[in-house]
N, CA, C and O of each residue as an XYZ file, in Angstrom:
572
protein
N     -16.105     37.551    -50.691
C     -16.552     37.141    -49.373
C     -15.332     37.099    -48.448
O     -14.287     36.553    -48.804
N     -15.482     37.679    -47.266
C     -14.395     37.677    -46.298
C     -14.438     36.405    -45.482
O     -15.520     35.909    -45.168
N     -13.296     35.875    -45.135
C     -13.272     34.643    -44.354
C     -13.246     34.909    -42.862
O     -13.533     34.004    -42.077
N     -12.908     36.130    -42.442
C     -12.898     36.432    -41.012
C     -14.223     37.080    -40.625
O     -14.959     37.569    -41.482
N     -14.516     37.078    -39.339
C     -15.755     37.679    -38.851
C     -15.657     39.198    -38.914
O     -14.606     39.759    -38.602
N     -16.732     39.873    -39.313
C     -16.707     41.331    -39.322
C     -16.751     41.868    -37.895
O     -17.285     41.222    -36.993
N     -16.187     43.049    -37.705
C     -16.250     43.659    -36.383
C     -17.648     44.152    -36.080
O     -18.078     44.101    -34.928
N     -18.357     44.619    -37.064
C     -19.698     45.133    -36.872
C     -20.551     44.703    -38.048
O     -20.070     44.658    -39.180
N     -21.804     44.388    -37.796
C     -22.720     44.058    -38.874
C     -24.097     44.553    -38.491
O     -24.378     44.763    -37.311
N     -24.963     44.744    -39.478
C     -26.305     45.249    -39.206
C     -27.326     44.343    -39.851
O     -27.003     43.552    -40.737
N     -28.567     44.464    -39.399
C     -29.646     43.654    -39.956
C     -29.882     43.997    -41.424
O     -30.314     43.139    -42.194
N     -29.604     45.235    -41.823
C     -29.818     45.653    -43.199
C     -28.787     45.042    -44.139
O     -29.062     44.868    -45.326
N     -27.615     44.716    -43.630
C     -26.534     44.183    -44.452
C     -25.993     42.902    -43.824
O     -24.939     42.927    -43.188
N     -26.708     41.767    -43.994
C     -26.197     40.534    -43.391
C     -24.825     40.186    -43.940
O     -24.550     40.373    -45.125
N     -23.974     39.681    -43.069
C     -22.615     39.309    -43.456
C     -22.483     37.791    -43.399
O     -22.883     37.160    -42.421
N     -21.925     37.218    -44.444
C     -21.695     35.792    -44.477
C     -20.235     35.521    -44.131
O     -19.336     36.234    -44.576
N     -20.018     34.501    -43.348
C     -18.657     34.064    -43.070
C     -18.580     32.596    -43.438
O     -19.577     32.003    -43.852
N     -17.432     32.021    -43.295
C     -17.308     30.603    -43.622
C     -17.984     29.704    -42.588
O     -18.063     28.493    -42.792
N     -18.474     30.272    -41.482
C     -19.090     29.439    -40.446
C     -20.515     29.845    -40.087
O     -21.283     28.992    -39.640
N     -20.903     31.100    -40.260
C     -22.229     31.501    -39.840
C     -22.675     32.754    -40.560
O     -21.873     33.475    -41.154
N     -23.969     32.997    -40.494
C     -24.557     34.219    -41.012
C     -24.926     35.078    -39.822
O     -25.667     34.641    -38.941
N     -24.420     36.282    -39.791
C     -24.716     37.205    -38.699
C     -25.715     38.210    -39.236
O     -25.437     38.880    -40.231
N     -26.881     38.331    -38.596
C     -27.923     39.190    -39.139
C     -28.343     40.303    -38.200
O     -29.299     41.017    -38.503
N     -27.684     40.477    -37.095
C     -28.036     41.557    -36.192
C     -26.763     42.290    -35.805
O     -25.656     41.779    -35.969
N     -26.944     43.492    -35.291
C     -25.786     44.262    -34.878
C     -25.035     43.474    -33.816
O     -25.627     42.986    -32.854
N     -23.728     43.355    -34.001
C     -22.961     42.514    -33.089
C     -21.493     42.898    -33.137
O     -21.061     43.685    -33.979
N     -20.764     42.340    -32.240
C     -19.310     42.439    -32.267
C     -18.777     41.046    -32.538
O     -19.467     40.056    -32.296
N     -17.588     40.965    -33.026
C     -16.992     39.664    -33.313
C     -16.876     38.857    -32.028
O     -16.513     39.406    -30.988
N     -17.178     37.568    -32.081
C     -17.059     36.736    -30.885
C     -15.599     36.598    -30.458
O     -14.682     36.617    -31.278
N     -15.420     36.459    -29.153
C     -14.054     36.265    -28.661
C     -13.663     34.791    -28.842
O     -14.465     33.980    -29.306
N     -12.450     34.467    -28.477
C     -11.926     33.112    -28.687
C     -12.755     32.055    -27.966
O     -12.994     30.980    -28.515
N     -13.192     32.346    -26.752
C     -13.994     31.377    -25.990
C     -15.350     31.159    -26.655
O     -15.826     30.026    -26.724
N     -15.972     32.217    -27.141
C     -17.261     32.090    -27.823
C     -17.111     31.303    -29.120
O     -17.954     30.467    -29.443
N     -16.040     31.570    -29.865
C     -15.794     30.813    -31.097
C     -15.583     29.337    -30.785
O     -16.105     28.473    -31.489
N     -14.824     29.046    -29.739
C     -14.572     27.645    -29.358
C     -15.870     26.955    -28.947
O     -16.095     25.795    -29.294
N     -16.723     27.663    -28.209
C     -18.013     27.090    -27.794
C     -18.889     26.817    -29.008
O     -19.544     25.777    -29.084
N     -18.902     27.743    -29.952
C     -19.685     27.557    -31.171
C     -19.191     26.354    -31.959
O     -19.993     25.542    -32.421
N     -17.886     26.233    -32.114
C     -17.302     25.108    -32.856
C     -17.613     23.793    -32.139
O     -17.879     22.786    -32.796
N     -17.584     23.785    -30.823
C     -17.915     22.572    -30.066
C     -19.371     22.162    -30.307
O     -19.665     20.979    -30.478
N     -20.274     23.139    -30.321
C     -21.679     22.836    -30.603
C     -21.845     22.324    -32.031
O     -22.581     21.368    -32.276
N     -21.168     22.957    -32.952
C     -21.229     22.536    -34.343
C     -20.710     21.103    -34.498
O     -21.314     20.299    -35.209
N     -19.612     20.787    -33.846
C     -19.057     19.432    -33.904
C     -20.049     18.410    -33.365
O     -20.205     17.334    -33.941
N     -20.735     18.745    -32.244
C     -21.727     17.830    -31.679
C     -22.889     17.627    -32.642
O     -23.393     16.514    -32.796
N     -23.310     18.712    -33.288
C     -24.421     18.604    -34.237
C     -24.024     17.765    -35.447
O     -24.833     16.999    -35.971
N     -22.786     17.911    -35.884
C     -22.317     17.166    -37.053
C     -22.268     15.661    -36.817
O     -22.334     14.886    -37.772
N     -22.155     15.233    -35.554
C     -22.179     13.798    -35.266
C     -23.583     13.322    -34.885
O     -23.757     12.195    -34.421
N     -24.589     14.192    -35.085
C     -25.972     13.766    -34.918
C     -26.651     14.115    -33.614
O     -27.801     13.727    -33.407
N     -25.992     14.825    -32.736
C     -26.630     15.194    -31.470
C     -27.797     16.139    -31.773
O     -27.605     17.135    -32.470
N     -28.992     15.853    -31.269
C     -30.162     16.690    -31.570
C     -29.991     18.138    -31.075
O     -29.399     18.389    -30.026
N     -30.517     19.059    -31.850
C     -30.442     20.477    -31.507
C     -31.045     20.731    -30.131
O     -30.523     21.545    -29.369
N     -32.135     20.044    -29.804
C     -32.781     20.255    -28.504
C     -31.842     19.928    -27.348
O     -31.888     20.589    -26.311
N     -30.995     18.922    -27.512
C     -30.033     18.622    -26.457
C     -28.916     19.660    -26.415
O     -28.352     19.925    -25.353
N     -28.597     20.243    -27.554
C     -27.556     21.278    -27.591
C     -28.043     22.572    -26.952
O     -27.297     23.233    -26.230
N     -29.297     22.931    -27.219
C     -29.848     24.171    -26.657
C     -30.434     23.961    -25.273
O     -30.529     24.899    -24.481
N     -30.832     22.708    -24.979
C     -31.451     22.402    -23.690
C     -32.921     22.768    -23.625
O     -33.530     22.682    -22.559
N     -33.508     23.181    -24.757
C     -34.907     23.617    -24.785
C     -35.605     23.019    -25.997
O     -35.019     22.919    -27.076
N     -36.859     22.622    -25.813
C     -37.709     22.188    -26.922
C     -39.107     22.730    -26.669
O     -39.655     22.557    -25.580
N     -39.677     23.376    -27.658
C     -41.038     23.882    -27.512
C     -42.021     22.739    -27.702
O     -41.861     21.900    -28.588
N     -43.036     22.724    -26.858
C     -44.080     21.710    -26.957
C     -45.393     22.369    -26.581
O     -45.510     22.973    -25.515
N     -46.356     22.256    -27.434
C     -47.685     22.832    -27.226
C     -47.598     24.312    -26.848
O     -48.336     24.800    -25.993
N     -46.676     25.005    -27.511
C     -46.539     26.444    -27.337
C     -45.780     26.884    -26.107
O     -45.785     28.067    -25.766
N     -45.126     25.950    -25.434
C     -44.390     26.283    -24.212
C     -42.971     25.722    -24.282
O     -42.751     24.648    -24.843
N     -42.012     26.450    -23.712
C     -40.635     25.944    -23.732
C     -40.404     24.926    -22.614
O     -40.740     25.178    -21.457
N     -39.836     23.794    -22.963
C     -39.518     22.755    -21.992
C     -38.022     22.496    -21.985
O     -37.387     22.375    -23.033
N     -37.475     22.414    -20.777
C     -36.077     22.012    -20.648
C     -35.991     20.543    -21.008
O     -36.824     19.742    -20.585
N     -34.984     20.192    -21.789
C     -34.722     18.787    -22.092
C     -33.243     18.515    -21.855
O     -32.385     19.356    -22.123
N     -32.978     17.358    -21.362
C     -31.614     16.898    -21.125
C     -31.495     15.505    -21.740
O     -32.508     14.914    -22.113
N     -30.299     14.979    -21.850
C     -30.166     13.606    -22.350
C     -30.859     12.567    -21.456
O     -30.973     11.403    -21.838
N     -31.318     12.982    -20.274
C     -32.027     12.066    -19.371
C     -33.483     11.858    -19.765
O     -34.150     10.977    -19.223
N     -33.988     12.669    -20.713
C     -35.393     12.570    -21.133
C     -35.463     12.508    -22.654
O     -34.552     12.951    -23.353
N     -36.551     11.954    -23.143
C     -36.779     11.978    -24.584
C     -37.208     13.379    -24.995
O     -37.832     14.097    -24.214
N     -36.878     13.760    -26.200
C     -37.274     15.067    -26.716
C     -38.744     14.980    -27.130
O     -39.114     14.093    -27.900
N     -39.592     15.896    -26.626
C     -41.007     15.870    -27.031
C     -41.127     16.019    -28.547
O     -40.487     16.881    -29.151
N     -41.949     15.176    -29.145
C     -42.100     15.176    -30.599
C     -43.360     15.935    -31.004
O     -44.342     15.942    -30.261
N     -43.344     16.564    -32.158
C     -44.518     17.326    -32.609
C     -45.794     16.483    -32.674
O     -46.876     16.969    -32.344
N     -45.669     15.222    -33.098
C     -46.879     14.405    -33.194
C     -47.471     14.067    -31.828
O     -48.641     13.694    -31.740
N     -46.690     14.189    -30.775
C     -47.224     13.959    -29.432
C     -48.207     15.066    -29.051
O     -49.050     14.876    -28.174
N     -48.098     16.212    -29.707
C     -49.082     17.273    -29.474
C     -50.474     16.812    -29.875
O     -51.463     17.271    -29.303
N     -50.567     15.907    -30.856
C     -51.871     15.340    -31.230
C     -52.461     14.539    -30.081
O     -53.672     14.566    -29.859
N     -51.611     13.825    -29.351
C     -52.077     13.095    -28.175
C     -52.688     14.058    -27.165
O     -53.745     13.783    -26.598
N     -52.022     15.185    -26.942
C     -52.546     16.192    -26.008
C     -53.887     16.714    -26.505
O     -54.827     16.839    -25.720
N     -53.992     17.020    -27.798
C     -55.255     17.518    -28.349
C     -56.378     16.501    -28.157
O     -57.478     16.862    -27.737
N     -56.106     15.238    -28.461
C     -57.123     14.194    -28.289
C     -57.483     14.014    -26.814
O     -58.654     13.858    -26.469
N     -56.482     14.037    -25.961
C     -56.752     13.892    -24.525
C     -57.607     15.051    -24.018
O     -58.521     14.840    -23.221
N     -57.323     16.265    -24.470
C     -58.124     17.424    -24.051
C     -59.576     17.270    -24.490
O     -60.493     17.574    -23.727
N     -59.784     16.805    -25.704
C     -61.148     16.581    -26.183
C     -61.851     15.498    -25.390
O     -63.017     15.649    -25.026
N     -61.151     14.411    -25.122
C     -61.718     13.315    -24.336
C     -62.062     13.779    -22.925
O     -63.155     13.508    -22.426
N     -61.130     14.479    -22.284
C     -61.344     14.930    -20.912
C     -62.467     15.958    -20.818
O     -63.228     15.958    -19.850
N     -62.574     16.824    -21.806
C     -63.630     17.834    -21.807
C     -65.003     17.189    -21.931
O     -65.987     17.724    -21.420
N     -65.079     16.044    -22.607
C     -66.363     15.365    -22.810
C     -66.799     14.549    -21.594
O     -67.949     14.113    -21.533
N     -65.906     14.332    -20.625
C     -66.261     13.558    -19.438
C     -67.231     14.336    -18.555
O     -67.169     15.561    -18.455
N     -68.109     13.603    -17.932
C     -69.048     14.229    -16.998
C     -68.476     14.106    -15.583
O     -69.083     13.503    -14.698
N     -67.286     14.697    -15.395
C     -66.571     14.630    -14.124
C     -66.068     16.032    -13.812
O     -65.509     16.704    -14.679
N     -66.265     16.469    -12.584
C     -65.858     17.834    -12.220
C     -64.340     18.005    -12.245
O     -63.827     19.019    -12.719
N     -63.633     17.010    -11.733
C     -62.171     17.114    -11.649
C     -61.545     15.798    -12.126
O     -61.199     14.943    -11.311
N     -61.400     15.641    -13.436
C     -60.808     14.405    -13.942
C     -59.367     14.239    -13.468
O     -58.655     15.213    -13.223
N     -58.962     12.987    -13.346
C     -57.600     12.669    -12.917
C     -56.845     12.035    -14.088
O     -57.364     11.167    -14.790
N     -55.615     12.491    -14.275
C     -54.762     11.980    -15.345
C     -53.494     11.429    -14.711
O     -52.916     12.054    -13.822
N     -53.063     10.265    -15.165
C     -51.822      9.661    -14.705
C     -50.868      9.603    -15.897
O     -51.170      8.967    -16.907
N     -49.732     10.258    -15.781
C     -48.707     10.263    -16.833
C     -47.532      9.435    -16.326
O     -46.727      9.905    -15.522
N     -47.444      8.196    -16.805
C     -46.382      7.286    -16.385
C     -45.229      7.391    -17.385
O     -45.431      7.270    -18.593
N     -44.022      7.615    -16.868
C     -42.870      7.821    -17.731
C     -42.892      9.238    -18.280
O     -42.722      9.452    -19.481
N     -43.101     10.193    -17.403
C     -43.355     11.577    -17.818
C     -42.182     12.260    -18.498
O     -42.389     13.188    -19.280
N     -40.953     11.829    -18.225
C     -39.796     12.458    -18.871
C     -39.693     13.928    -18.520
O     -39.532     14.282    -17.352
N     -39.784     14.786    -19.525
C     -39.694     16.236    -19.301
C     -40.969     16.797    -18.694
O     -40.992     17.950    -18.263
N     -42.021     16.005    -18.655
C     -43.303     16.474    -18.136
C     -44.140     17.190    -19.176
O     -45.168     17.777    -18.841
N     -43.718     17.152    -20.433
C     -44.382     17.927    -21.480
C     -45.872     17.608    -21.601
O     -46.689     18.526    -21.669
N     -46.232     16.346    -21.629
C     -47.645     15.986    -21.790
C     -48.448     16.432    -20.580
O     -49.466     17.109    -20.721
N     -47.996     16.057    -19.397
C     -48.733     16.398    -18.173
C     -48.859     17.908    -18.000
O     -49.924     18.402    -17.634
N     -47.787     18.638    -18.260
C     -47.811     20.079    -18.049
C     -48.615     20.803    -19.121
O     -49.248     21.820    -18.836
N     -48.598     20.295    -20.346
C     -49.445     20.892    -21.384
C     -50.914     20.690    -21.033
O     -51.722     21.606    -21.186
N     -51.264     19.491    -20.561
C     -52.643     19.240    -20.132
C     -53.017     20.149    -18.965
O     -54.104     20.728    -18.954
N     -52.137     20.278    -17.997
C     -52.409     21.121    -16.829
C     -52.593     22.578    -17.228
O     -53.439     23.276    -16.668
N     -51.815     23.031    -18.179
C     -51.924     24.428    -18.617
C     -53.244     24.675    -19.352
O     -53.842     25.743    -19.218
N     -53.688     23.701    -20.116
C     -54.907     23.861    -20.907
C     -56.172     23.601    -20.099
O     -57.221     24.177    -20.386
N     -56.081     22.736    -19.088
C     -57.249     22.394    -18.257
C     -56.841     22.427    -16.784
O     -56.556     21.384    -16.196
N     -56.813     23.605    -16.195
C     -56.347     23.734    -14.808
C     -57.151     22.907    -13.795
O     -56.659     22.630    -12.702
N     -58.370     22.515    -14.145
C     -59.186     21.739    -13.209
C     -58.749     20.277    -13.110
O     -59.246     19.545    -12.254
N     -57.836     19.846    -13.965
C     -57.386     18.460    -13.922
C     -56.557     18.187    -12.672
O     -55.836     19.056    -12.181
N     -56.674     16.984    -12.180
C     -55.751     16.487    -11.160
C     -54.779     15.590    -11.909
O     -55.185     14.591    -12.502
N     -53.500     15.940    -11.885
C     -52.514     15.211    -12.679
C     -51.425     14.657    -11.781
O     -50.875     15.363    -10.934
N     -51.122     13.375    -11.980
C     -50.005     12.727    -11.310
C     -49.034     12.314    -12.419
O     -49.400     11.577    -13.335
N     -47.801     12.797    -12.323
C     -46.783     12.478    -13.321
C     -45.656     11.722    -12.628
O     -45.100     12.197    -11.638
N     -45.324     10.551    -13.148
C     -44.311      9.687    -12.534
C     -43.221      9.332    -13.530
O     -43.455      9.248    -14.735
N     -42.026      9.125    -12.997
C     -40.942      8.598    -13.820
C     -40.019      7.792    -12.915
O     -39.738      8.205    -11.790
N     -39.549      6.651    -13.397
C     -38.634      5.812    -12.624
C     -37.253      6.448    -12.509
O     -36.494      6.128    -11.594
N     -36.927      7.343    -13.431
C     -35.629      8.010    -13.434
C     -35.675      9.265    -12.565
O     -36.489     10.159    -12.798
N     -34.811      9.325    -11.580
C     -34.745     10.512    -10.721
C     -34.349     11.747    -11.530
O     -34.833     12.847    -11.263
N     -33.471     11.567    -12.520
C     -33.052     12.696    -13.353
C     -34.211     13.214    -14.203
O     -34.380     14.424    -14.356
N     -35.006     12.300    -14.756
C     -36.169     12.709    -15.546
C     -37.199     13.395    -14.655
O     -37.778     14.409    -15.043
N     -37.430     12.846    -13.463
C     -38.381     13.465    -12.539
C     -37.915     14.872    -12.149
O     -38.732     15.782    -12.002
N     -36.617     15.043    -11.984
C     -36.077     16.376    -11.659
C     -36.276     17.328    -12.834
O     -36.584     18.502    -12.629
N     -36.107     16.847    -14.039
C     -36.324     17.676    -15.231
C     -37.789     18.097    -15.308
O     -38.087     19.262    -15.569
N     -38.701     17.158    -15.084
C     -40.135     17.478    -15.096
C     -40.474     18.475    -13.995
O     -41.256     19.401    -14.210
N     -39.884     18.286    -12.815
C     -40.134     19.211    -11.710
C     -39.638     20.615    -12.035
O     -40.303     21.600    -11.714
N     -38.474     20.711    -12.670
C     -37.936     22.018    -13.059
C     -38.843     22.675    -14.092
O     -39.073     23.883    -14.042
N     -39.353     21.887    -15.021
C     -40.276     22.440    -16.014
C     -41.575     22.902    -15.377
O     -42.117     23.945    -15.743
N     -42.072     22.126    -14.426
C     -43.308     22.523    -13.727
C     -43.101     23.841    -12.996
O     -43.957     24.725    -13.048
N     -41.986     23.972    -12.326
C     -41.694     25.212    -11.587
C     -41.549     26.396    -12.548
O     -42.099     27.470    -12.303
N     -40.821     26.199    -13.621
C     -40.593     27.280    -14.587
C     -41.908     27.729    -15.238
O     -42.078     28.906    -15.557
N     -42.833     26.783    -15.432
C     -44.116     27.107    -16.058
C     -45.163     27.561    -15.049
O     -46.310     27.821    -15.415
N     -44.777     27.656    -13.793
C     -45.670     28.202    -12.781
C     -46.617     27.214    -12.139
O     -47.681     27.603    -11.659
N     -46.252     25.941    -12.120
C     -47.101     24.934    -11.461
C     -46.529     24.535    -10.119
O     -47.108     23.700     -9.424
C-alpha cells in the first residue's frame, strides 16, 4: 500500500491511502485541498456532526441547508411529517393552516408545503439566524 496519494485513479481500481479511499478518476489534491480535508477530519474527530461540516442534511427527500444556528433535522421527525400529512388530509377544510413555531431550518414546514401545496403555512423562529436559514431553504426549494 502506498502512503502518498496517486496521481491518477479509476473507478475500476480504487486506491487506498492512509487518509481516504479514492474511487473515481481524479488528480491528487493540492496542498490547500489537503489542508481543508484535514481540517474537516479534525472537526469530525471531536464530534462535530457531518451535517454541520457539509452544511446540508436531507429531510423528507429534499436537501436542507443547516448551520450551527439550527438543529439538524432528525430522521424520526419525518414520522411527524407523515402523521401531520395524514391528519391534514383527513380534515374537511379547503385550505388548512399550519403553524410551525421554532422552525429552525424550516424542514417540517417546507416538507409539508411540498407535499400539500394547498396548505397555508406560517413558520416562526425567535432566532434571526434560524429564520434566515429557513428562508434560504424556502427559496432554494422554490417557495
